[in-house]
Short mmCIF file of C-alpha atoms in Angstrom, two decimals:
data_model
loop_
_atom_site.label_atom_id
_atom_site.label_comp_id
_atom_site.label_asym_id
_atom_site.label_seq_id
_atom_site.Cartn_x
_atom_site.Cartn_y
_atom_site.Cartn_z
CA MET A 1 -6.44 -18.08 -103.28
CA THR A 2 -8.04 -17.80 -106.74
CA LEU A 3 -7.81 -18.98 -110.49
CA ALA A 4 -6.03 -15.95 -110.81
CA THR A 5 -3.37 -16.11 -108.38
CA GLU A 6 -3.01 -20.11 -108.81
CA THR A 7 -3.18 -20.69 -112.43
CA PRO A 8 0.14 -20.50 -113.98
CA ILE A 9 -0.82 -19.06 -117.37
CA LEU A 10 -3.07 -16.44 -117.78
CA PHE A 11 -4.91 -15.37 -120.99
CA VAL A 12 -5.74 -11.90 -121.61
CA THR A 13 -8.39 -12.04 -123.95
CA GLY A 14 -10.87 -8.94 -124.76
CA THR A 15 -14.55 -8.18 -125.45
CA ASP A 16 -13.29 -6.70 -128.52
CA THR A 17 -10.22 -4.47 -130.18
CA ASP A 18 -9.01 -1.41 -128.10
CA VAL A 19 -11.11 -2.41 -124.70
CA GLY A 20 -7.58 -1.90 -122.96
CA LYS A 21 -5.77 -5.16 -122.93
CA THR A 22 -2.32 -4.18 -123.13
CA ILE A 23 -2.56 -1.89 -120.21
CA THR A 24 -4.34 -4.43 -118.15
CA ALA A 25 -1.60 -7.23 -118.99
CA ALA A 26 0.95 -4.66 -117.69
CA ALA A 27 -1.05 -4.01 -114.48
CA LEU A 28 -1.73 -7.55 -114.06
CA ALA A 29 1.86 -8.29 -114.41
CA CYS A 30 2.47 -5.81 -112.00
CA ALA A 31 -0.07 -7.19 -109.56
CA LEU A 32 1.21 -10.52 -110.03
CA ALA A 33 4.59 -9.71 -108.99
CA ALA A 34 3.60 -7.89 -105.91
CA LEU A 35 2.14 -11.62 -104.76
CA PRO A 36 4.36 -13.53 -101.97
CA SER A 37 5.95 -16.48 -103.43
CA PRO A 38 8.21 -18.27 -100.27
CA PRO A 39 11.07 -18.59 -100.14
CA LYS A 40 11.51 -15.82 -102.71
CA SER A 41 10.21 -12.55 -101.83
CA THR A 42 8.04 -12.16 -105.15
CA LEU A 43 6.88 -14.02 -108.13
CA SER A 44 8.43 -13.93 -111.42
CA VAL A 45 6.21 -12.95 -114.29
CA ALA A 46 6.67 -12.91 -117.94
CA VAL A 47 4.22 -11.60 -120.80
CA ASP A 48 3.88 -12.48 -124.16
CA LYS A 49 1.73 -11.64 -127.07
CA PRO A 50 1.52 -14.13 -129.85
CA THR A 51 0.14 -11.72 -132.80
CA GLN A 52 1.39 -8.05 -132.66
CA THR A 53 -0.60 -6.16 -135.46
CA GLY A 54 -0.36 -2.90 -136.50
CA VAL A 55 3.11 -1.76 -135.39
CA MET A 56 5.98 -1.51 -137.78
CA PRO A 57 9.73 -2.98 -137.38
CA GLY A 58 11.70 -1.44 -135.03
CA GLU A 59 8.30 0.67 -133.71
CA PRO A 60 7.56 0.44 -130.12
CA GLY A 61 5.16 -2.59 -129.99
CA ASP A 62 2.54 -3.67 -126.70
CA MET A 63 5.00 -5.72 -125.05
CA ASP A 64 7.68 -2.47 -124.84
CA GLU A 65 4.75 -0.79 -123.31
CA VAL A 66 3.97 -3.59 -121.00
CA ALA A 67 7.75 -3.89 -120.08
CA ARG A 68 8.29 0.04 -119.73
CA LEU A 69 4.86 0.50 -117.26
CA SER A 70 5.44 -3.03 -115.29
CA GLY A 71 9.03 -3.13 -115.23
CA VAL A 72 8.70 -6.74 -116.23
CA ARG A 73 11.89 -7.72 -118.43
CA SER A 74 10.81 -10.74 -119.61
CA VAL A 75 8.35 -9.92 -122.82
CA THR A 76 8.15 -11.62 -126.01
CA GLU A 77 6.20 -11.50 -129.22
CA GLY A 78 5.62 -14.31 -131.41
CA ILE A 79 4.99 -12.28 -134.76
CA ARG A 80 4.87 -8.48 -135.78
CA LEU A 81 3.02 -7.48 -139.07
CA SER A 82 2.54 -4.12 -139.82
CA ALA A 83 -1.40 -3.54 -140.85
CA PRO A 84 -3.44 -2.39 -138.11
CA MET A 85 -5.97 -5.60 -138.95
CA ALA A 86 -6.57 -8.81 -137.93
CA PRO A 87 -3.87 -11.30 -137.68
CA VAL A 88 -4.95 -13.55 -140.71
CA ALA A 89 -5.60 -10.27 -143.21
CA ALA A 90 -2.51 -8.52 -142.24
CA ALA A 91 -0.15 -11.18 -142.98
CA ALA A 92 -1.55 -11.56 -146.43
CA ARG A 93 -1.02 -8.03 -147.06
CA GLU A 94 2.27 -8.37 -146.60
CA PHE A 95 2.64 -11.64 -147.97
CA ALA A 96 3.83 -13.16 -144.51
CA ILE A 97 3.04 -16.61 -143.01
CA LEU A 98 1.75 -16.74 -139.76
CA PRO A 99 3.25 -19.33 -137.14
CA PRO A 100 1.35 -22.13 -136.46
CA LEU A 101 -0.40 -22.65 -133.09
CA GLY A 102 2.26 -25.15 -131.91
CA GLU A 103 5.06 -22.41 -132.04
CA HIS A 104 3.03 -20.49 -129.88
CA GLU A 105 2.59 -23.57 -127.48
CA ASP A 106 6.31 -23.85 -127.30
CA ARG A 107 7.18 -20.30 -126.66
CA ILE A 108 4.62 -20.08 -123.60
CA HIS A 109 5.94 -23.55 -122.26
CA GLN A 110 9.34 -22.31 -122.51
CA LEU A 111 8.54 -19.33 -120.33
CA THR A 112 6.84 -21.10 -117.90
CA GLN A 113 9.79 -23.41 -117.15
CA SER A 114 11.45 -19.87 -115.79
CA HIS A 115 8.72 -18.32 -114.25
CA ASP A 116 6.32 -18.77 -111.78
CA ARG A 117 3.41 -17.02 -113.99
CA VAL A 118 2.95 -16.06 -117.57
CA VAL A 119 0.74 -13.40 -118.93
CA VAL A 120 -0.59 -13.69 -122.47
CA GLU A 121 -2.02 -10.86 -124.31
CA GLY A 122 -4.69 -11.92 -127.55
CA ALA A 123 -4.89 -9.69 -130.49
CA GLY A 124 -8.49 -8.34 -130.49
CA GLY A 125 -11.17 -10.86 -129.36
CA LEU A 126 -11.54 -14.48 -128.25
CA LEU A 127 -12.17 -16.00 -131.50
CA VAL A 128 -9.62 -13.69 -133.90
CA ARG A 129 -7.64 -16.34 -135.79
CA LEU A 130 -4.19 -16.70 -135.10
CA ASP A 131 -2.87 -18.84 -137.75
CA PRO A 132 -4.15 -19.98 -141.69
CA PHE A 133 -5.64 -23.02 -139.96
CA GLY A 134 -8.18 -20.91 -137.89
CA HIS A 135 -6.72 -21.22 -134.68
CA THR A 136 -7.64 -18.67 -132.00
CA LEU A 137 -6.66 -17.65 -128.59
CA ALA A 138 -9.43 -19.91 -127.30
CA ASP A 139 -7.80 -22.64 -128.63
CA LEU A 140 -4.64 -21.68 -127.40
CA ALA A 141 -5.70 -21.14 -123.76
CA ALA A 142 -7.27 -24.86 -124.11
CA SER A 143 -4.12 -26.40 -124.97
CA PHE A 144 -3.06 -25.74 -121.73
CA GLY A 145 -5.65 -27.20 -119.90
CA GLN A 146 -6.11 -26.69 -116.47
CA ASP A 147 -2.66 -24.94 -116.20
CA ALA A 148 -4.39 -22.10 -117.78
CA ALA A 149 -7.40 -19.54 -117.39
CA ALA A 150 -8.79 -16.22 -119.14
CA ILE A 151 -8.85 -13.22 -117.95
CA VAL A 152 -11.81 -11.16 -119.95
CA VAL A 153 -11.10 -7.10 -120.24
CA CYS A 154 -14.39 -5.18 -121.16
CA ARG A 155 -15.39 -1.85 -121.68
CA SER A 156 -17.29 0.57 -118.92
CA GLY A 157 -20.10 1.61 -121.66
CA LEU A 158 -22.90 0.86 -123.97
CA GLY A 159 -22.53 -2.71 -125.51
CA THR A 160 -20.51 -4.11 -122.74
CA LEU A 161 -23.00 -6.69 -121.46
CA ASN A 162 -23.36 -8.42 -124.56
CA HIS A 163 -20.29 -8.32 -125.44
CA THR A 164 -19.29 -9.82 -122.21
CA GLU A 165 -21.78 -12.37 -122.24
CA LEU A 166 -20.84 -13.69 -125.30
CA THR A 167 -17.22 -14.13 -124.27
CA LEU A 168 -18.06 -15.64 -120.99
CA GLU A 169 -20.01 -17.74 -123.07
CA ALA A 170 -17.66 -19.26 -125.27
CA LEU A 171 -15.31 -19.37 -122.75
CA ARG A 172 -17.36 -22.22 -120.88
CA ASN A 173 -18.36 -24.01 -123.86
CA ARG A 174 -14.79 -25.09 -124.56
CA GLY A 175 -13.96 -25.61 -120.97
CA ILE A 176 -12.05 -22.84 -120.19
CA PRO A 177 -11.61 -21.52 -116.71
CA VAL A 178 -12.32 -17.80 -116.31
CA ALA A 179 -10.08 -16.39 -114.01
CA GLY A 180 -12.32 -13.03 -113.68
CA LEU A 181 -13.15 -9.47 -115.65
CA ILE A 182 -11.57 -6.50 -115.48
CA ILE A 183 -12.42 -3.11 -116.56
CA GLY A 184 -9.70 -1.95 -119.43
CA SER A 185 -10.62 1.56 -118.60
CA TRP A 186 -12.65 3.21 -115.37
CA PRO A 187 -13.60 6.70 -116.21
CA ASN A 188 -13.17 9.36 -113.85
CA ASP A 189 -16.26 10.39 -113.81
CA PRO A 190 -18.65 7.48 -114.81
CA SER A 191 -22.34 7.67 -115.78
CA GLU A 192 -25.17 5.84 -114.50
CA ILE A 193 -25.01 3.60 -117.36
CA GLU A 194 -21.23 2.51 -116.68
CA ILE A 195 -22.45 2.18 -112.78
CA ASP A 196 -24.75 0.02 -113.41
CA ASN A 197 -23.00 -2.19 -115.86
CA ARG A 198 -20.00 -2.53 -113.00
CA ARG A 199 -22.99 -3.84 -110.86
CA TYR A 200 -24.14 -6.20 -112.87
CA PHE A 201 -20.48 -7.86 -113.68
CA GLU A 202 -20.68 -8.52 -110.57
CA SER A 203 -23.54 -10.83 -110.90
CA LEU A 204 -22.05 -13.01 -113.72
CA GLY A 205 -20.89 -15.92 -111.62
CA VAL A 206 -16.99 -14.90 -112.19
CA PRO A 207 -14.99 -12.61 -109.98
CA LEU A 208 -14.72 -8.69 -111.28
CA LEU A 209 -10.93 -8.41 -110.25
CA GLY A 210 -11.12 -4.66 -110.51
CA ALA A 211 -10.92 -1.88 -113.10
CA ILE A 212 -7.98 0.09 -114.33
CA PRO A 213 -8.18 3.88 -114.14
CA GLU A 214 -8.55 6.09 -117.72
CA GLY A 215 -5.48 7.57 -118.70
CA SER A 216 -3.41 5.21 -116.26
CA SER A 217 -0.93 4.82 -119.26
CA ARG A 218 0.34 8.22 -118.85
CA LEU A 219 0.98 7.59 -115.41
CA ASP A 220 4.88 7.68 -114.37
CA PRO A 221 5.97 3.83 -114.41
CA ALA A 222 6.99 3.96 -110.61
CA VAL A 223 3.37 5.36 -109.87
CA PHE A 224 1.74 2.66 -112.37
CA ARG A 225 3.70 -0.25 -110.45
CA LYS A 226 2.85 0.86 -106.62
CA SER A 227 -0.60 1.38 -107.79
CA ALA A 228 -1.68 -2.10 -109.91
CA ALA A 229 -2.27 -3.97 -106.96
CA CYS A 230 -4.99 -1.43 -105.48
CA TRP A 231 -6.32 -2.04 -108.88
CA LEU A 232 -6.25 -5.40 -109.18
CA PRO A 233 -6.23 -6.68 -105.56
CA LEU A 234 -5.84 -10.48 -106.76
CA SER A 235 -6.04 -11.99 -103.16
CA THR A 236 -9.12 -11.00 -102.38
CA PRO A 237 -11.11 -10.42 -105.33
CA ARG A 238 -13.32 -7.02 -105.17
CA THR A 239 -14.68 -4.20 -107.18
CA PRO A 240 -11.84 -1.50 -105.88
CA ASP A 241 -13.47 1.81 -104.66
#
C-alpha cells in the first residue's frame, strides 16, 4: 500500500501552469477507481477544483474534461472566473469575491463523506493564491492533516528539475506528505534531456508514479480509462516502460 492508494484526499498540484494537471487528475481518478475496495468492487472517486479560471459561464471547464475522460460523475467547482489569469487577479478583473478557504474545506469534507477518495486539482502552481487572504493550495491541503497528500505534476523538459525541487521543498516545509510525482505529458519521442530528467525524478526520495503520454486527451474516453491504470500503476509505484 502507498500514500497514493491509502490517503483519502489527493491534492494535484503542478510545478507551474499548463503542466497537465487536468489530464493527470482524470487519469488519477481512473486509476483510483480501478483499485479493489472490499466488499465493493471498486473505489468511489470524486474530483474537485477549488478555482477555475479562463473559462466563460456555460463553457466546458477542467472538471467537465475530467468527467468526460474518466467517467467520474461527481465533479465539483468552487468558483469560475473567465479571465485566464491567477485567481486573485481574475477575480479583481470581474469584481468577483473569491470564496474563503473554509468554503473549499467544507465542500471537500462533504465529498469525503460520500466517496472513498477525493482528488483536488489546484490552479497553477502550489503557491498561487486562492482567496483574498493569501491562502494557497498548500494551506488547503495542510488543513486536512494526515488525511491529505500531494501529487506533483511535472514537465519533462528543461527547467523541470528546479521547479520540481522547489515544489517538493515547499510541501515538505509545510509538513504536507508527498504521494508522488507524475510527468504530465511524456513525448512519444523523448529527447536525451527528458530521459535524463525522468531518471533524476526517480532519485528524489518520493515515488515517480508514472507519466501521461502526450496527446492522451485526444483518446477515446473508453481507451483513456483502460490505459490510466497502466500509466499510473498505483499499487506498485514504478516508472512505466
